[in-house]
Amino acid sequence: MNDDTVTPAEGLMSFETSARTDVGRVRKLNEDSLLVQPMSGLWLVADGMGGHTAGDFASQAIVAEMETIGVPAGAMDLRARFMDRLTRANATIQAHAVEVGRGTIGATVAALIIQQDHFACIWSGDSRVYRMRGQKLTRVTRDHTEVQALLDAGSITAEQAESWPRKNVITRAIGVTELPECDMVEGTLEDGDLFLLCSDGLTEYFEDSELAEVLYEGVDFPLDGMCAHLVGTALARGGKDNVSVVIVRCHRLSLPGLAVDGEYPEFRGLQ
């Protein structure tokens, strides 16, 4: 999937996008869902949990609601629309869990929303958003997992976390609480910023340092190849989970100049 779209908000930024998802080498069902909707200023990865009729339903419910966002009036409007749709999806997932009698089901979500040169990342669970700016990779999101909570509390070391037996236990997801529980990070875009959204099926097989190398080396190349490389490497290294990636490259647009030698050509001839 590839797209090259100018944001409707005053044409300040344009975006290249590529996205790819794969069921992996072990699972029979892909519970990941993606959304690429540049005209709304929205990119999203959702990773379902609960198996057939559960995890796939949960991630698809999130995407189905987000597809109705439309074109927002600005950054605050987009954020409000996003949270409204996420709340609806949360209720839909909970109702489905009661209907099928499968207990708790849900989905992680990691989203990038952009209006003009302002961005926000909103997430719940362990799907991630990274930003590559120049030569520096920043993990924008912070995992909602048991092991991350232990790390934050100083109860275990980074080395212990690598082999922690409950490493993949998440502490937040959409559909498991009465209302969505999310975190958000905001910032200002710069020309050339590159964002990677991914499910844990990718980060299971990549250290952040290796992701930085891949994203930096591919900074001037087509995004489809970068997506294919990331997903293909995860599969080659085991592919025990579904793996999904969305990459967004941002370009600042130059606004057309109006002044010529101190004059404004649109006013010539008017007295």
Coordinates of N, CA and C in Angstrom, one line a residue, residues 30-136:
N30 N -4.9 -13.4 10.9 CA -4.3 -12.1 11.1 C -5.2 -11.2 11.9
E31 N -4.8 -11.0 13.2 CA -5.6 -10.1 14.1 C -5.2 -8.7 14.0
D32 N -4.2 -8.3 13.2 CA -3.8 -6.9 13.0 C -4.7 -6.3 12.0
S33 N -4.9 -5.0 12.2 CA -5.6 -4.1 11.2 C -4.9 -2.8 11.0
L34 N -4.9 -2.3 9.8 CA -4.2 -1.0 9.5 C -5.2 0.0 9.0
L35 N -4.9 1.3 9.2 CA -5.6 2.4 8.6 C -4.7 3.4 8.1
V36 N -4.8 3.8 6.8 CA -4.0 4.9 6.2 C -5.0 5.9 5.6
Q37 N -5.2 7.0 6.3 CA -6.2 8.0 5.9 C -5.6 9.4 5.9
P38 N -4.7 9.7 5.0 CA -4.0 11.0 5.0 C -4.9 12.2 4.9
M39 N -6.0 12.1 4.2 CA -6.8 13.3 4.1 C -7.5 13.6 5.4
S40 N -7.6 12.7 6.3 CA -8.1 13.0 7.7 C -6.9 13.3 8.6
G41 N -5.7 13.0 8.1 CA -4.5 13.2 9.0 C -4.4 12.1 10.0
L42 N -4.6 10.8 9.6 CA -4.7 9.7 10.5 C -4.0 8.5 9.9
W43 N -3.1 7.9 10.7 CA -2.5 6.6 10.4 C -2.6 5.7 11.7
L44 N -2.8 4.4 11.5 CA -3.1 3.6 12.7 C -2.8 2.2 12.5
V45 N -2.3 1.5 13.6 CA -2.1 0.1 13.7 C -2.9 -0.4 14.9
A46 N -3.7 -1.5 14.7 CA -4.4 -2.1 15.8 C -4.1 -3.6 15.8
D47 N -3.8 -4.1 17.0 CA -3.4 -5.5 17.2 C -4.4 -6.2 18.1
G48 N -5.2 -7.1 17.6 CA -6.2 -7.7 18.4 C -5.7 -8.8 19.2
M49 N -6.5 -9.1 20.3 CA -6.1 -10.3 21.2 C -7.4 -11.0 21.5
G50 N -7.3 -12.3 21.5 CA -8.4 -13.2 21.8 C -8.8 -14.2 20.8
G51 N -8.0 -14.3 19.7 CA -8.3 -15.3 18.7 C -9.5 -15.1 17.8
H52 N -9.9 -16.1 17.1 CA -10.9 -16.0 16.0 C -12.2 -15.5 16.6
T53 N -12.9 -14.6 15.9 CA -14.1 -13.9 16.3 C -13.9 -13.0 17.5
A54 N -12.7 -12.8 17.9 CA -12.4 -11.9 19.0 C -11.4 -10.9 18.7
G55 N -10.1 -11.3 18.6 CA -9.0 -10.3 18.3 C -9.2 -9.6 17.0
D56 N -9.5 -10.4 15.9 CA -9.7 -9.8 14.6 C -10.9 -8.9 14.6
F57 N -12.0 -9.2 15.3 CA -13.1 -8.4 15.4 C -12.8 -7.0 16.1
A58 N -12.0 -7.1 17.2 CA -11.6 -5.9 18.0 C -10.8 -5.0 17.1
S59 N -9.8 -5.4 16.4 CA -9.0 -4.5 15.6 C -9.7 -3.9 14.5
Q60 N -10.6 -4.8 13.9 CA -11.4 -4.3 12.7 C -12.5 -3.3 13.2
A61 N -13.0 -3.4 14.4 CA -14.0 -2.5 14.9 C -13.3 -1.1 15.1
I62 N -12.1 -1.1 15.6 CA -11.4 0.2 15.7 C -11.2 0.9 14.4
V63 N -10.8 0.1 13.4 CA -10.6 0.7 12.0 C -11.9 1.2 11.4
A64 N -12.9 0.4 11.6 CA -14.2 0.7 11.0 C -14.7 2.0 11.6
E65 N -14.6 2.3 12.8 CA -15.0 3.5 13.4 C -14.1 4.7 12.9
M66 N -12.8 4.5 12.9 CA -11.9 5.5 12.5 C -12.1 5.9 11.0
E67 N -12.6 5.0 10.2 CA -12.8 5.4 8.8 C -13.9 6.4 8.6
T68 N -14.7 6.7 9.6 CA -15.7 7.7 9.5 C -15.3 9.1 10.0
I69 N -14.1 9.3 10.3 CA -13.6 10.6 10.9 C -13.8 11.7 9.9
G70 N -13.6 11.5 8.6 CA -13.8 12.6 7.7 C -12.6 13.6 7.7
V71 N -12.9 14.8 7.3 CA -11.8 15.9 7.2 C -12.1 16.8 8.4
P72 N -11.2 16.9 9.4 CA -11.4 17.7 10.5 C -11.1 19.2 10.3
A73 N -11.6 20.0 11.2 CA -11.4 21.5 11.0 C -10.0 21.9 11.5
G74 N -9.4 21.1 12.3 CA -8.1 21.4 12.9 C -7.6 20.4 13.9
A75 N -6.5 20.6 14.6 CA -5.9 19.6 15.4 C -6.9 19.2 16.6
M76 N -7.5 20.2 17.2 CA -8.4 19.9 18.4 C -9.6 19.1 17.9
D77 N -10.1 19.4 16.7 CA -11.3 18.7 16.2 C -10.9 17.3 15.8
L78 N -9.7 17.1 15.3 CA -9.3 15.8 14.9 C -9.1 14.9 16.2
R79 N -8.5 15.5 17.2 CA -8.3 14.7 18.5 C -9.7 14.3 19.0
A80 N -10.6 15.3 19.0 CA -12.0 15.0 19.6 C -12.7 13.9 18.8
R81 N -12.6 14.0 17.4 CA -13.2 12.9 16.6 C -12.5 11.6 16.8
F82 N -11.2 11.6 17.0 CA -10.5 10.3 17.2 C -11.0 9.7 18.5
M83 N -11.0 10.4 19.6 CA -11.4 9.8 20.9 C -12.9 9.4 20.9
D84 N -13.7 10.2 20.1 CA -15.1 9.8 20.0 C -15.2 8.4 19.3
R85 N -14.5 8.2 18.2 CA -14.5 6.9 17.5 C -13.9 5.8 18.3
L86 N -12.9 6.1 19.1 CA -12.3 5.1 19.9 C -13.2 4.7 21.0
T87 N -14.0 5.6 21.6 CA -14.9 5.3 22.6 C -16.0 4.4 22.0
R88 N -16.5 4.7 20.8 CA -17.5 3.9 20.2 C -17.0 2.5 20.0
A89 N -15.7 2.4 19.4 CA -15.2 1.0 19.2 C -15.0 0.3 20.5
N90 N -14.6 0.9 21.6 CA -14.5 0.3 22.9 C -15.8 -0.4 23.3
A91 N -16.9 0.4 23.1 CA -18.2 -0.1 23.5 C -18.6 -1.3 22.6
T92 N -18.3 -1.2 21.3 CA -18.7 -2.3 20.3 C -17.9 -3.6 20.7
I93 N -16.7 -3.4 21.0 CA -15.9 -4.6 21.4 C -16.4 -5.3 22.7
Q94 N -16.8 -4.5 23.7 CA -17.3 -5.0 24.9 C -18.6 -5.7 24.6
A95 N -19.5 -5.1 23.8 CA -20.8 -5.8 23.5 C -20.5 -7.1 22.8
H96 N -19.6 -7.2 21.9 CA -19.3 -8.4 21.2 C -18.7 -9.5 22.1
A97 N -17.9 -9.1 23.1 CA -17.4 -10.0 24.1 C -18.5 -10.7 24.8
V98 N -19.6 -9.9 25.2 CA -20.7 -10.5 25.9 C -21.5 -11.4 25.0
E99 N -21.6 -11.0 23.7 CA -22.4 -11.8 22.7 C -21.8 -13.1 22.5
V100 N -20.5 -13.2 22.3 CA -19.8 -14.5 22.0 C -19.4 -15.3 23.2
G101 N -19.5 -14.6 24.4 CA -19.2 -15.3 25.6 C -17.7 -15.8 25.7
R102 N -16.8 -15.0 25.2 CA -15.4 -15.4 25.2 C -14.6 -14.7 26.3
G103 N -15.3 -14.0 27.2 CA -14.5 -13.3 28.2 C -14.0 -11.9 27.6
T104 N -12.9 -11.5 28.2 CA -12.3 -10.2 27.8 C -11.6 -10.3 26.4
I105 N -12.0 -9.5 25.5 CA -11.3 -9.4 24.2 C -10.9 -7.9 24.0
G106 N -10.0 -7.7 23.1 CA -9.6 -6.3 22.9 C -8.6 -6.1 21.8
A107 N -8.0 -4.9 21.7 CA -6.9 -4.7 20.7 C -6.1 -3.5 21.2
T108 N -4.8 -3.6 21.0 CA -3.9 -2.5 21.2 C -4.1 -1.5 20.0
V109 N -3.7 -0.3 20.2 CA -3.8 0.7 19.1 C -2.7 1.7 19.3
A110 N -2.1 2.0 18.1 CA -1.0 3.0 18.1 C -1.4 3.9 16.9
A111 N -1.6 5.2 17.1 CA -2.1 6.1 16.0 C -1.2 7.3 16.0
L112 N -1.1 7.8 14.7 CA -0.4 9.1 14.5 C -1.5 10.0 13.9
I113 N -1.7 11.2 14.5 CA -2.7 12.1 13.9 C -1.9 13.4 13.6
I114 N -2.2 14.0 12.5 CA -1.5 15.2 12.0 C -2.4 16.3 11.5
Q115 N -2.3 17.5 11.9 CA -2.9 18.6 11.3 C -1.9 19.7 11.2
Q116 N -1.8 20.3 9.9 CA -0.7 21.2 9.6 C 0.6 20.7 10.0
D117 N 1.4 21.4 10.9 CA 2.7 20.9 11.3 C 2.7 20.4 12.7
H118 N 1.5 20.0 13.2 CA 1.4 19.5 14.6 C 1.0 18.1 14.5
F119 N 1.7 17.2 15.3 CA 1.3 15.8 15.4 C 1.0 15.4 16.8
A120 N 0.3 14.3 16.9 CA 0.1 13.7 18.2 C 0.1 12.2 18.0
C121 N 0.7 11.4 18.9 CA 0.6 10.0 18.9 C -0.2 9.5 20.1
I122 N -1.2 8.7 19.8 CA -2.1 8.2 20.9 C -2.1 6.7 20.8
W123 N -1.9 6.1 22.0 CA -1.8 4.6 22.0 C -2.3 4.0 23.3
S124 N -2.6 2.7 23.2 CA -3.0 1.9 24.3 C -2.4 0.5 24.0
G125 N -1.6 0.0 24.9 CA -1.0 -1.3 24.7 C 0.4 -1.3 24.3
D126 N 0.9 -2.3 23.6 CA 2.3 -2.4 23.2 C 2.6 -2.2 21.7
S127 N 1.6 -1.8 20.9 CA 2.0 -1.4 19.6 C 2.7 0.0 19.7
R128 N 3.6 0.2 18.8 CA 4.5 1.4 19.0 C 4.5 2.4 17.9
V129 N 4.9 3.6 18.2 CA 5.2 4.6 17.2 C 6.6 5.1 17.4
Y130 N 7.4 5.1 16.4 CA 8.8 5.6 16.4 C 8.9 6.8 15.5
R131 N 9.8 7.8 15.8 CA 10.1 8.9 14.9 C 11.6 8.9 14.6
M132 N 11.9 9.0 13.3 CA 13.3 9.2 12.9 C 13.4 10.6 12.4
R133 N 14.2 11.4 13.1 CA 14.5 12.8 12.8 C 16.0 12.9 12.6
G134 N 16.4 13.1 11.3 CA 17.8 13.2 11.1 C 18.4 11.8 11.3
Q135 N 19.4 11.7 12.2 CA 20.1 10.4 12.5 C 19.6 9.9 13.9
K136 N 18.6 10.5 14.5 CA 18.1 10.1 15.8 C 16.7 9.4 15.7

